[in-house]
Coordinates of C-alpha atoms in Angstrom, one line a residue:
M206 CA -6.2 4.3 -17.4
P207 CA -8.1 1.4 -15.9
K208 CA -9.1 -1.4 -18.1
S209 CA -11.4 -4.4 -17.7
N210 CA -12.2 -6.9 -20.5
V211 CA -13.5 -10.3 -21.3
Y212 CA -11.2 -13.2 -22.2
S213 CA -12.4 -16.2 -24.1
R214 CA -10.9 -18.1 -27.1
A215 CA -12.1 -20.8 -29.5
V216 CA -10.3 -24.1 -29.4
A217 CA -7.9 -25.0 -32.2
A218 CA -6.0 -28.2 -32.9
L219 CA -2.4 -27.6 -33.9
F220 CA 0.4 -27.0 -31.5
L221 CA 4.1 -26.3 -31.7
M222 CA 5.9 -24.8 -28.8
V223 CA 8.9 -22.5 -29.0
V224 CA 10.7 -20.5 -26.3
L225 CA 10.5 -16.8 -26.8
L226 CA 13.7 -14.8 -26.5
S227 CA 13.9 -12.7 -23.4
G228 CA 16.3 -10.1 -22.2
V229 CA 16.7 -6.6 -20.8
S230 CA 18.5 -3.7 -22.5
A231 CA 20.3 -1.0 -20.6
F232 CA 18.1 2.0 -19.7
A233 CA 18.7 4.9 -22.1
E234 CA 18.6 8.6 -21.4
P235 CA 15.3 10.3 -22.0
P236 CA 14.8 11.2 -25.6
S237 CA 15.2 14.7 -27.0
S238 CA 12.6 15.0 -29.8
G239 CA 11.8 18.6 -29.5
R240 CA 8.5 17.9 -27.7
Q241 CA 7.9 20.3 -24.8
R242 CA 7.6 18.2 -21.6
I243 CA 5.2 19.1 -18.8
Q244 CA 7.2 19.8 -15.6
A245 CA 5.2 17.5 -13.5
S246 CA 5.8 16.7 -9.9
P247 CA 3.8 15.4 -7.0
Q248 CA 1.6 18.2 -5.7
V249 CA -0.1 18.9 -2.4
L250 CA -3.8 18.2 -2.8
P251 CA -6.7 19.7 -0.9
A252 CA -7.4 17.8 2.3
V253 CA -10.0 15.1 1.5
R254 CA -11.4 12.3 3.6
R255 CA -10.1 9.0 2.5
A256 CA -11.8 7.0 5.2
A257 CA -14.1 4.1 4.6
T258 CA -17.2 6.3 4.4
G259 CA -18.8 3.9 1.9
G260 CA -19.8 6.7 -0.4
G261 CA -23.5 7.0 -1.1
S262 CA -26.3 4.7 -2.2
D263 CA -25.0 2.4 -4.9
L264 CA -26.3 3.7 -8.3
F265 CA -27.6 1.3 -10.9
T266 CA -26.4 2.4 -14.4
G267 CA -28.2 0.0 -16.7
M268 CA -27.7 -3.7 -17.7
A269 CA -24.1 -4.3 -18.7
R270 CA -21.5 -7.1 -19.2
D271 CA -18.4 -5.0 -19.2
V272 CA -17.6 -1.4 -18.1
F273 CA -15.0 1.3 -18.5
M274 CA -14.8 4.6 -16.8
D275 CA -12.8 7.8 -16.8
I276 CA -13.3 11.3 -15.3
A277 CA -12.5 14.7 -16.8
S278 CA -10.9 17.6 -14.9
N279 CA -14.2 19.3 -14.5
G280 CA -15.7 16.2 -12.8
D281 CA -17.7 14.9 -15.8
I282 CA -17.8 11.1 -15.5
F283 CA -17.8 9.0 -18.7
L284 CA -18.8 5.3 -18.8
A285 CA -18.6 2.8 -21.7
Q286 CA -20.8 -0.1 -21.1
E287 CA -21.2 -3.3 -23.0
Q288 CA -25.0 -3.9 -23.3
R289 CA -27.4 -6.1 -25.2
N290 CA -30.0 -4.4 -27.4
A291 CA -33.4 -5.6 -26.1
L292 CA -34.9 -5.6 -29.6
T293 CA -32.1 -6.8 -31.9
L294 CA -30.2 -8.8 -29.2
D295 CA -26.9 -7.4 -30.7
I296 CA -24.2 -6.3 -28.3
E297 CA -23.7 -2.5 -28.3
T298 CA -21.3 -0.1 -26.6
V299 CA -23.3 2.6 -24.8
V300 CA -21.5 5.8 -23.7
L301 CA -23.0 7.5 -20.6
R302 CA -22.0 10.8 -18.9
S303 CA -22.7 12.2 -15.4
Q304 CA -22.4 15.9 -14.8
D305 CA -23.6 15.8 -11.2
G306 CA -20.9 13.8 -9.5
G307 CA -22.4 10.4 -10.3
E308 CA -25.9 11.0 -8.9
S309 CA -27.3 10.4 -12.4
F310 CA -26.1 9.3 -15.8
Q311 CA -27.3 10.2 -19.3
E312 CA -26.8 8.2 -22.5
I313 CA -24.9 10.3 -25.0
Q314 CA -23.8 7.8 -27.7
V315 CA -24.5 4.3 -28.9
F316 CA -22.1 2.3 -31.1
S317 CA -23.9 -0.5 -32.8
K318 CA -23.8 -2.5 -36.0
A319 CA -26.4 -4.7 -37.5
F320 CA -25.8 -8.5 -37.1
S321 CA -22.5 -7.7 -35.2
S322 CA -21.4 -7.1 -31.7
V323 CA -19.6 -3.9 -31.0
L324 CA -17.5 -4.4 -27.8
P325 CA -15.8 -1.7 -25.7
N326 CA -12.1 -2.3 -25.2
A327 CA -10.9 1.0 -23.6
L328 CA -12.1 4.4 -22.6
D329 CA -9.8 7.4 -21.9
V330 CA -10.6 11.0 -21.2
V331 CA -7.5 13.0 -22.3
E332 CA -6.8 16.7 -21.9
G333 CA -4.0 18.7 -23.4
D334 CA -3.8 20.5 -26.7
Q335 CA -7.0 18.6 -27.5
D336 CA -9.5 17.8 -24.9
R337 CA -11.2 14.6 -26.0
V338 CA -12.8 11.3 -24.9
Y339 CA -11.4 8.3 -26.7
L340 CA -12.8 4.8 -27.2
A341 CA -11.3 1.6 -28.6
L342 CA -14.0 -0.7 -30.0
Y343 CA -14.1 -4.1 -31.6
E344 CA -16.7 -4.8 -34.3
E345 CA -16.9 -8.6 -34.1
F346 CA -18.0 -9.1 -37.8
P347 CA -16.1 -8.9 -40.0
G348 CA -13.5 -8.2 -37.3
T349 CA -12.3 -4.6 -37.1
L350 CA -10.5 -2.7 -34.3
V351 CA -12.2 0.8 -34.4
F352 CA -11.1 4.0 -32.7
A353 CA -13.6 6.7 -31.9
Y354 CA -13.3 10.1 -30.3
S355 CA -15.2 13.3 -29.6
D356 CA -14.2 16.7 -28.3
L357 CA -15.3 17.1 -24.7
S358 CA -17.1 20.3 -25.6
T359 CA -19.3 18.5 -28.2
V360 CA -19.4 15.1 -26.8
T361 CA -23.2 14.8 -27.3
G362 CA -22.8 15.6 -30.9
T363 CA -20.5 14.1 -33.6
W364 CA -18.1 11.3 -33.0
S365 CA -15.3 10.5 -35.4
T366 CA -14.3 6.9 -36.1
T367 CA -11.4 5.2 -37.9
S368 CA -10.4 1.6 -38.5
V369 CA -7.1 0.8 -36.9
A370 CA -6.7 -2.8 -37.9
S371 CA -8.5 -5.8 -39.4
I372 CA -8.6 -8.7 -37.0
P373 CA -9.9 -11.6 -39.1
G374 CA -10.8 -15.0 -37.8
L375 CA -11.1 -14.0 -34.2
P376 CA -14.7 -14.5 -33.0
N377 CA -14.1 -12.8 -29.6
N378 CA -12.7 -9.6 -28.1
P379 CA -9.1 -8.8 -29.0
E380 CA -8.8 -7.0 -25.7
A381 CA -7.2 -3.9 -27.1
D382 CA -5.6 -1.5 -24.6
L383 CA -5.1 2.3 -24.9
C384 CA -2.8 4.8 -23.2
T385 CA -1.4 8.3 -23.7
D386 CA 1.5 10.4 -22.6
A387 CA -0.7 13.4 -21.8
L388 CA 0.5 13.7 -18.2
E389 CA 3.9 14.5 -19.6
Y390 CA 3.2 16.3 -22.9
P391 CA 0.4 18.6 -23.9
D392 CA 0.8 17.5 -27.6
Y393 CA 0.2 14.0 -26.4
Y394 CA 0.5 10.8 -28.4
L395 CA -1.9 7.9 -28.2
Y396 CA -0.7 4.3 -28.1
M397 CA -2.6 1.1 -28.6
A398 CA -1.9 -2.6 -28.3
W399 CA -4.2 -5.5 -29.2
A400 CA -4.2 -9.3 -29.9
S401 CA -4.7 -10.7 -33.4
P402 CA -4.3 -14.2 -34.8
D403 CA -2.5 -15.6 -37.8
A404 CA -1.6 -19.1 -38.9
D405 CA 1.0 -19.7 -36.2
G406 CA -0.8 -18.3 -33.2
D407 CA -2.1 -15.0 -31.8
D408 CA 0.3 -12.1 -31.7
I409 CA 0.4 -8.7 -29.9
W410 CA 0.2 -5.7 -32.2
F411 CA 1.1 -2.1 -31.7
S412 CA 0.2 1.3 -33.3
R413 CA 0.3 4.9 -32.3
S414 CA -1.4 8.2 -33.2
L415 CA 0.5 11.5 -33.4
D416 CA -2.5 13.6 -34.4
F417 CA -4.9 13.0 -31.5
G418 CA -6.5 9.9 -32.9
A419 CA -7.2 11.2 -36.5
T420 CA -4.8 8.7 -38.0
W421 CA -2.8 5.7 -36.8
S422 CA 0.6 4.3 -37.9
S423 CA 1.0 1.0 -39.7
P424 CA 0.6 -1.7 -37.0
Y425 CA 3.5 -4.0 -36.2
K426 CA 4.0 -7.0 -33.9
I427 CA 5.7 -6.4 -30.5
G428 CA 4.8 -9.9 -29.3
D429 CA 5.4 -12.3 -32.3
N430 CA 4.1 -15.8 -31.6
V431 CA 5.2 -18.5 -34.0
A432 CA 4.5 -21.5 -31.8
G433 CA 1.4 -22.7 -33.6
A434 CA -2.3 -22.2 -33.8
N435 CA -2.9 -23.7 -30.3
T436 CA -0.8 -20.9 -28.7
L437 CA -1.7 -17.3 -28.1
H438 CA -0.6 -14.0 -26.7
F439 CA -3.6 -12.4 -25.1
R440 CA -4.8 -9.7 -22.6
P441 CA -2.3 -7.0 -23.7
R442 CA -1.8 -4.0 -21.3
I443 CA 0.0 -0.8 -22.2
A444 CA 1.1 2.2 -20.2
F445 CA 3.3 5.3 -20.6
G446 CA 5.3 6.9 -17.8
N447 CA 8.5 8.9 -17.3
D448 CA 9.3 8.9 -21.1
T449 CA 9.0 5.1 -21.3
L450 CA 6.3 3.0 -23.0
H451 CA 5.5 -0.3 -21.2
A452 CA 3.6 -3.3 -22.6
G453 CA 2.8 -6.6 -21.1
W454 CA 0.6 -9.6 -21.9
T455 CA -0.1 -13.3 -21.1
Y456 CA 1.1 -16.2 -23.2
G457 CA -0.8 -19.5 -23.1
E458 CA -2.6 -22.1 -25.2
R459 CA -6.2 -22.6 -26.1
N460 CA -6.3 -26.2 -25.0
Q461 CA -4.5 -25.5 -21.8
D462 CA -3.0 -29.0 -21.9
T463 CA 0.8 -28.7 -22.5
F464 CA 2.5 -25.8 -20.7
D465 CA 1.8 -23.1 -18.1
D466 CA 0.5 -19.7 -18.8
A467 CA 3.3 -17.1 -18.7
V468 CA 3.6 -13.3 -18.4
F469 CA 5.8 -11.3 -20.8
Y470 CA 6.9 -7.6 -20.6
R471 CA 8.5 -5.3 -23.1
R472 CA 9.3 -1.6 -23.1
A473 CA 10.1 1.1 -25.7
L474 CA 12.0 4.4 -25.5
N475 CA 11.7 7.4 -27.7
Y476 CA 7.9 7.1 -27.9
A477 CA 8.6 4.1 -30.3
D478 CA 9.7 6.7 -33.0
A479 CA 11.9 4.1 -34.7
G480 CA 9.2 1.4 -34.7
L481 CA 10.3 -2.0 -33.5
G482 CA 13.9 -0.7 -33.2
D483 CA 13.0 1.3 -30.1
W484 CA 11.6 -1.7 -28.3
D485 CA 13.8 -3.7 -25.9
P486 CA 13.8 -7.5 -26.1
V487 CA 10.9 -9.3 -24.5
V488 CA 11.3 -10.1 -20.8
T489 CA 9.8 -13.3 -19.5
M490 CA 8.4 -12.2 -16.1
Y491 CA 7.0 -15.7 -15.3
P492 CA 7.8 -18.8 -17.4
T493 CA 5.9 -21.6 -19.0
N494 CA 7.4 -24.4 -16.9
D495 CA 7.0 -23.3 -13.2
G496 CA 3.8 -25.3 -12.5
L497 CA 1.7 -22.1 -12.3
D498 CA -0.6 -20.4 -14.7
Q499 CA 0.3 -16.8 -14.2
R500 CA -1.8 -14.2 -16.0
L501 CA -1.3 -10.5 -16.4
Y502 CA -4.3 -8.3 -15.6
E503 CA -3.1 -4.7 -15.2
L504 CA -0.1 -2.4 -15.9
E505 CA 0.5 1.2 -15.0
A506 CA 3.4 3.6 -14.8
S507 CA 4.2 6.8 -12.9
S508 CA 4.5 10.0 -14.8
V509 CA 7.0 11.6 -12.4
T510 CA 9.2 8.6 -11.3
G511 CA 10.5 5.4 -12.7
D512 CA 7.9 3.4 -10.8
V513 CA 6.0 0.8 -12.9
L514 CA 3.4 -1.6 -11.4
L515 CA 1.8 -4.7 -12.8
I516 CA -1.0 -6.8 -11.4
Y517 CA -1.0 -10.5 -12.1
A518 CA -2.6 -13.7 -10.8
P519 CA 0.0 -16.3 -9.6
T520 CA -2.4 -19.1 -10.4
A521 CA -5.3 -19.0 -12.8
A522 CA -7.4 -21.3 -10.7
Q523 CA -7.2 -19.2 -7.4
R524 CA -7.1 -15.8 -9.2
V525 CA -5.4 -14.2 -6.2
Q526 CA -4.0 -10.9 -7.5
T527 CA -0.4 -9.9 -6.8
A528 CA 1.4 -6.6 -7.4
R529 CA 5.0 -6.5 -8.8
A530 CA 7.0 -3.4 -9.1
S531 CA 9.9 -1.9 -11.1
F532 CA 11.6 1.2 -9.7
D533 CA 13.7 2.0 -12.8
S534 CA 11.2 2.4 -15.6
G535 CA 11.1 -1.3 -16.3
S536 CA 14.8 -1.8 -16.7
T537 CA 14.8 -4.4 -13.9
W538 CA 12.0 -6.3 -12.1
P539 CA 13.5 -7.7 -8.9
A540 CA 11.7 -10.9 -7.9
G541 CA 11.2 -9.8 -4.3
N542 CA 9.3 -6.7 -5.2
E543 CA 5.8 -8.2 -5.2
M544 CA 3.0 -8.5 -2.7
P545 CA -0.7 -9.8 -2.8
V546 CA -3.1 -6.9 -3.2
G547 CA -6.0 -8.3 -1.1
F548 CA -8.4 -8.7 -4.0
L549 CA -9.6 -11.5 -6.2
E550 CA -10.5 -11.7 -9.9
R551 CA -9.4 -9.1 -12.4
C552 CA -8.2 -6.1 -10.4
T553 CA -8.4 -2.6 -11.9
L554 CA -5.4 -0.3 -11.6
T555 CA -5.0 3.4 -12.2
Y556 CA -2.4 6.1 -11.3
R557 CA -3.1 9.1 -9.1
P558 CA -0.7 11.8 -10.4
G559 CA -1.3 14.4 -7.7
S560 CA 0.1 12.1 -5.0
A561 CA 2.3 9.9 -7.3
E562 CA 0.6 6.7 -6.1
F563 CA -1.4 3.9 -7.6
V564 CA -4.9 2.9 -6.8
V565 CA -6.2 -0.7 -7.2
S566 CA -9.7 -2.0 -7.0
G567 CA -11.3 -5.4 -7.0
R568 CA -13.5 -7.9 -5.3
R569 CA -12.9 -9.0 -1.7
K570 CA -14.2 -12.4 -0.6
F571 CA -14.6 -13.5 3.0
L572 CA -16.4 -16.2 5.0
V573 CA -19.3 -15.3 7.4
S574 CA -21.4 -17.9 9.1
S575 CA -20.4 -20.6 6.6
F576 CA -21.3 -18.3 3.6
F577 CA -18.9 -16.6 1.3
R578 CA -19.6 -12.9 0.8
N579 CA -18.3 -10.6 -1.8
E580 CA -17.8 -6.8 -1.8
F581 CA -16.0 -4.4 -4.1
G582 CA -13.5 -1.8 -2.8
Y583 CA -10.1 -0.2 -3.4
R584 CA -6.8 0.6 -1.8
T585 CA -3.8 2.8 -2.5
I586 CA -0.3 1.4 -3.4
Q587 CA 2.8 3.5 -2.8
L588 CA 6.2 2.5 -4.3
A589 CA 9.5 3.6 -2.7
A590 CA 12.4 1.3 -3.6
P591 CA 12.5 -1.4 -2.6
N592 CA 9.1 -1.3 -0.8
I593 CA 5.5 -1.7 -1.8
T594 CA 3.2 -0.1 0.7
F595 CA -0.6 -0.7 0.7
G596 CA -3.2 1.5 2.2
S597 CA -6.2 0.0 4.0
I598 CA -9.0 -1.5 1.9
E599 CA -11.9 0.9 1.5
I600 CA -15.3 -0.6 0.7
L601 CA -17.7 1.3 -1.5
E602 CA -20.3 -1.5 -2.1
D603 CA -23.2 -0.9 0.3
A604 CA -23.4 -4.4 1.7
P605 CA -21.6 -7.7 1.2
S606 CA -23.5 -10.1 -1.1
T607 CA -23.6 -13.8 -1.4
S608 CA -24.7 -13.6 -5.1
P609 CA -22.1 -14.3 -7.8
A610 CA -19.8 -11.4 -8.5
S611 CA -18.6 -10.5 -11.9
E612 CA -14.9 -10.2 -12.6
R613 CA -15.4 -6.8 -14.2
S614 CA -15.1 -3.4 -12.5
A615 CA -13.9 0.1 -13.5
L616 CA -11.9 2.6 -11.5
A617 CA -11.1 6.3 -11.9
V618 CA -10.0 9.2 -9.8
D619 CA -11.7 12.6 -10.0
P620 CA -9.5 15.7 -10.3
S621 CA -12.4 17.9 -9.3
H622 CA -12.8 16.0 -6.0
G623 CA -9.1 16.0 -4.9
E624 CA -8.5 12.7 -6.8
Q625 CA -11.0 10.8 -4.7
V626 CA -11.9 7.4 -6.1
A627 CA -14.9 6.4 -8.1
L628 CA -15.7 2.7 -8.6
L629 CA -18.1 0.9 -10.9
W630 CA -18.7 -2.9 -10.6
I631 CA -21.0 -5.5 -12.1
R632 CA -23.0 -8.1 -10.2
D633 CA -25.2 -10.4 -12.3
E634 CA -24.8 -8.0 -15.3
N635 CA -26.1 -5.2 -13.1
P636 CA -23.5 -2.4 -12.9
F637 CA -23.4 -0.2 -9.9
F638 CA -21.5 3.1 -9.3
D639 CA -20.3 4.8 -6.2
A640 CA -17.6 7.2 -5.2
E641 CA -15.8 8.5 -2.1
W642 CA -17.3 12.0 -2.3
R643 CA -20.9 10.9 -2.4
T644 CA -23.1 11.2 0.8
P645 CA -22.4 8.4 3.3
L646 CA -25.1 5.9 4.1
L647 CA -26.4 5.6 7.6
F648 CA -26.2 1.9 8.1
P649 CA -23.4 -0.3 9.3
R650 CA -20.9 -1.9 7.0
P651 CA -17.9 -4.1 7.8
E652 CA -14.6 -2.2 8.4
Q653 CA -11.3 -3.3 7.0
G654 CA -10.1 -6.5 8.7
F655 CA -13.6 -7.5 9.9
P656 CA -15.4 -9.8 10.4
F657 CA -12.6 -11.5 12.3
M658 CA -13.0 -15.2 12.5
I659 CA -12.0 -16.8 15.8
D660 CA -11.4 -20.4 16.6
S661 CA -13.2 -20.4 19.9
P662 CA -16.5 -18.7 21.0
G663 CA -15.9 -15.3 22.4
S664 CA -17.4 -13.1 25.1
S665 CA -19.0 -9.7 24.3
P666 CA -16.2 -7.3 23.3
A667 CA -15.0 -4.1 24.8
I668 CA -13.5 -1.2 22.7
A669 CA -10.9 1.0 24.2
D670 CA -7.8 2.9 23.1
I671 CA -5.4 1.0 25.3
D672 CA -2.2 2.3 23.7
S673 CA -3.3 6.0 23.3
D674 CA -2.7 6.0 19.5
G675 CA -6.1 7.5 18.7
D676 CA -7.5 4.2 17.5
G677 CA -9.6 1.8 19.5
E678 CA -8.7 -1.8 20.2
V679 CA -11.2 -4.7 20.4
I680 CA -10.7 -6.7 23.6
F681 CA -12.6 -10.0 24.4
G682 CA -12.2 -13.3 26.1
A683 CA -12.7 -16.7 24.6
L684 CA -14.0 -20.1 25.9
D685 CA -10.5 -21.5 25.3
G686 CA -9.2 -19.5 28.2
T687 CA -7.4 -16.7 26.3
I688 CA -7.8 -12.9 26.4
R689 CA -7.5 -11.4 22.9
V690 CA -6.8 -7.9 21.6
L691 CA -7.3 -6.8 18.0
E692 CA -6.1 -3.6 16.5
H693 CA -8.6 -1.3 14.8
D694 CA -7.8 -3.0 11.4
G695 CA -8.5 -6.5 12.6
T696 CA -4.8 -7.5 13.1
I697 CA -3.8 -9.2 16.3
R698 CA -2.1 -6.8 18.7
A699 CA 1.5 -7.6 19.8
G700 CA 1.6 -9.3 23.2
W701 CA -1.7 -11.0 22.7
P702 CA -3.5 -13.3 23.2
Q703 CA -2.8 -14.2 26.8
P704 CA -3.7 -17.5 28.5
T705 CA -5.7 -17.6 31.7
G706 CA -6.2 -21.3 32.1
S707 CA -8.7 -23.8 30.6
A708 CA -11.8 -22.6 32.4
G709 CA -12.6 -20.0 29.7
H710 CA -14.4 -16.7 29.8
R711 CA -18.2 -16.1 29.7
A712 CA -18.2 -12.5 30.8
A713 CA -17.2 -9.4 28.9
V714 CA -13.9 -7.9 29.9
A715 CA -13.7 -4.6 31.7
V716 CA -11.3 -1.8 30.7
G717 CA -10.4 1.2 32.8
D718 CA -7.7 3.1 34.7
L719 CA -7.5 1.4 38.1
N720 CA -4.7 3.4 39.7
G721 CA -4.9 6.8 38.2
D722 CA -1.7 6.6 36.1
A723 CA -3.6 7.4 32.8
S724 CA -2.9 3.9 31.6
L725 CA -5.7 1.5 31.0
E726 CA -5.9 -2.0 32.6
I727 CA -7.8 -4.9 31.1
V728 CA -9.8 -7.0 33.7
A729 CA -11.1 -10.4 32.8
A730 CA -12.7 -13.1 34.9
T731 CA -12.8 -16.8 34.3
A732 CA -15.5 -19.4 34.5
D733 CA -13.9 -20.9 37.7
G734 CA -13.9 -17.7 39.8
R735 CA -10.5 -16.2 39.0
V736 CA -9.9 -12.5 38.1
W737 CA -7.0 -11.2 36.0
S738 CA -5.7 -7.7 35.3
F739 CA -3.4 -7.0 32.4
G740 CA -1.5 -4.0 31.1
P741 CA -1.8 -2.9 27.4
D742 CA 1.3 -5.0 26.6
G743 CA -0.4 -8.2 27.7
Q744 CA 1.6 -8.6 30.9
P745 CA -0.3 -9.5 34.1
N746 CA -0.3 -6.7 36.7
L747 CA 1.3 -7.2 40.1
G748 CA -1.1 -8.9 42.5
W749 CA -3.1 -10.7 39.8
P750 CA -4.7 -13.2 39.2
V751 CA -7.0 -13.3 42.3
D752 CA -8.9 -16.5 43.1
L753 CA -12.2 -15.6 44.6
G754 CA -12.6 -19.1 46.0
T755 CA -16.1 -19.7 44.6
G756 CA -15.3 -22.0 41.8
A757 CA -18.1 -20.3 39.8
A758 CA -18.1 -18.0 36.8
A759 CA -17.1 -14.5 37.6
Y760 CA -18.4 -11.3 36.0
P761 CA -16.3 -8.0 36.5
C762 CA -16.8 -4.3 36.1
I763 CA -14.7 -1.3 37.0
G764 CA -16.1 1.6 39.0
A765 CA -15.3 4.4 41.5
I766 CA -16.6 3.2 44.9
G767 CA -14.5 5.5 47.1
A768 CA -11.1 6.1 48.5
P769 CA -8.3 5.3 48.7
Y770 CA -8.2 4.1 45.1
T771 CA -9.4 5.8 41.9
R772 CA -11.2 2.7 40.6
H773 CA -12.0 -0.7 41.9
V774 CA -12.7 -4.0 40.3
V775 CA -16.2 -4.9 41.3
V776 CA -17.0 -8.5 40.5
V777 CA -19.7 -11.1 41.2
S778 CA -19.1 -14.9 41.3
G779 CA -21.6 -17.5 42.3
N780 CA -23.9 -15.7 44.8
R781 CA -21.3 -13.3 46.1
L782 CA -20.2 -9.7 45.4
F783 CA -16.5 -8.6 45.8
A784 CA -14.5 -5.4 45.5
L785 CA -10.8 -5.6 44.7
S786 CA -8.1 -2.9 44.6
Y787 CA -5.8 -2.3 41.7
R788 CA -3.3 -4.5 43.4
G789 CA -5.8 -7.4 43.7
E790 CA -6.5 -6.8 47.4
D791 CA -9.9 -7.7 48.7
R792 CA -11.4 -4.5 50.1
G793 CA -13.4 -6.5 52.7
F794 CA -16.7 -6.0 51.1
A795 CA -18.4 -9.3 50.7
W796 CA -22.2 -9.5 50.1
T797 CA -24.1 -12.7 49.7
F798 CA -27.2 -13.1 47.7
S799 CA -29.9 -15.8 47.7
G800 CA -29.1 -17.1 44.2
I801 CA -26.5 -17.4 41.5
I802 CA -25.6 -14.1 39.7
T803 CA -24.8 -14.4 36.0
Q804 CA -24.4 -10.8 34.9
P805 CA -21.7 -8.2 35.7
P806 CA -22.7 -5.5 38.3
A807 CA -22.8 -1.8 37.5
V808 CA -21.5 1.1 39.7
G809 CA -22.9 4.6 40.0
D810 CA -24.5 7.2 42.3
L811 CA -28.2 6.4 42.1
D812 CA -29.6 8.9 44.6
G813 CA -27.2 11.8 44.4
D814 CA -25.7 11.5 47.9
Q815 CA -22.1 11.4 46.5
V816 CA -21.8 7.8 47.5
A817 CA -21.7 5.1 44.8
E818 CA -24.2 2.2 44.7
I819 CA -23.6 -1.2 43.1
V820 CA -26.4 -2.6 41.1
V821 CA -26.7 -6.4 40.9
V822 CA -29.2 -8.4 38.9
Q823 CA -30.0 -11.9 40.3
G824 CA -32.6 -13.8 38.3
E825 CA -35.7 -11.6 38.0
D826 CA -34.6 -9.3 40.8
I827 CA -32.6 -6.0 40.7
F828 CA -30.7 -5.0 43.9
S829 CA -28.9 -1.9 45.0
V830 CA -26.0 -2.2 47.4
N831 CA -25.3 1.0 49.4
L832 CA -21.6 1.2 50.2
A833 CA -22.1 3.7 53.1
S834 CA -24.7 1.5 54.9
A835 CA -23.7 -1.8 53.5
V836 CA -27.5 -2.4 53.0
I837 CA -28.8 -4.5 50.1
T838 CA -32.0 -3.0 48.8
P839 CA -34.4 -4.6 46.3
I840 CA -35.1 -2.2 43.5
R841 CA -37.6 -4.1 41.4
T842 CA -38.8 -7.5 40.5
L843 CA -39.7 -8.3 37.0
S844 CA -41.9 -11.4 37.3
G845 CA -41.5 -13.8 34.5
K846 CA -38.7 -11.8 32.9
T847 CA -35.1 -12.9 32.5
I848 CA -32.7 -10.0 32.8
S849 CA -29.3 -10.0 31.2
G850 CA -26.7 -7.4 30.4

């Protein structure tokens, strides 16, 4: 399940570096332990809208510094929030529940201890032979990893707690992680990994529970660090999938002054029945001497295939998140199977069993008018060897913000809503919740791929489906003399941009079917009196460009002004009005006005006589040109008003 935790460490003095052994063992056959496996396979889900609806109004859930979330099969949403008690100033873990799809949350449990912080580390809602909500907690003083649980049917009543491990000498969060094999076995096991220090550095420890959290096995090290007190294994992640247990963590140093942060991975078969003997050797995913501080943030595994996915940051400074995949249950991790996920900071990752795909969430950062803006969203990740395929980024935050964004967010999918996504994020210690299924808001929000930053001022855009694929394209001209076309997702369309000379474009382009062949033409006019017509592929049409001979900026439109052609290009330039056929031929209409025209004309039947008129705005005056009589008629003068359009 998704995790999100805080990383900080005190500075120590001693250092001795050793190289950890790494290697990969051959993949073994699935174990036969007598446990009855669930015959899971991808299922067809009810049709749900996975478009960027934006959810509903972002819901504030109370002050918090860290958040965890999971959702039961009946749609109950559980949150674990790290909050400061307003009276005692101690850090508490507050458990909230929503039974109305996230429209409201009620506090159902508080974990606190006098003169000590109680920090949430993980939250999992698990259903099988026992339906329970599980919590991993850290009591900062004297330093105890605590496991808590309650039956879903009595979650507002009694919670059971047990101490899993003593973690002395660590003044901060051990970042414990929790997983289960409940998607594969109804008599599920629970698995936990955490960081804990000793005299020669911080290690990664492991334990499991075979009785639904009532007791835990004796912990042992799966990441044994003997390099000295300045070094540490931290941020452990653990996941179970396809009869394989996966663990990963980051290796670094407190002083950050000698070697690069590295990422390690290790897997176990047989549910780790034989203890350390069931664990393969540690694999160095990214080394300590490559000039980059790589850090692991997330790890998840498929319950029906051998797909395993980890999220890491290639550099600690940039914090750009990247996905890397294994398609054989962690037996191999080909170096080429990785791609940036499109989010910054600590991404959150979960698995969607119904469609056998992963979902990742995080913070997107982009530049608008010299200001960086931040917004939280999610996207799907599908694995099919050897490919990683991303869905479009869907934004749930109501509006981009320039305020600082926390690294922390929580992600879950709701089985009662067709596995739609719920997201909770923190901004300035203010957590906000939203979900796909909530009522969409009625105000604009940027779509995926937008805003699109251009290197030259552009004209007003036109939107048209020029390739008949059901999605609109964005077409506009720029002052650098190019015509540009963007796909609906903000990517540049193949065949574009197209140059038209150095004069540039001031007018909006016009898009329409000029010759009745059901294909759209793109008409653009330059600032020196030339008119172009392009096909959807970016190639100029036969007969174009046309030089109007005015040397002045031209402004086009497309309209039906009479036979023999379906549509004409009607264009003004300087003080003149022209009509051109789809081949670029001048129809012989040439009207002259008393002043310069700086807006495109419009075409339509104003008086219902079945003959089109052309409306032209010149300065403060509006004129109608009757094509039957060739008479220019003043319609109205708006004194003192400047007309544009």
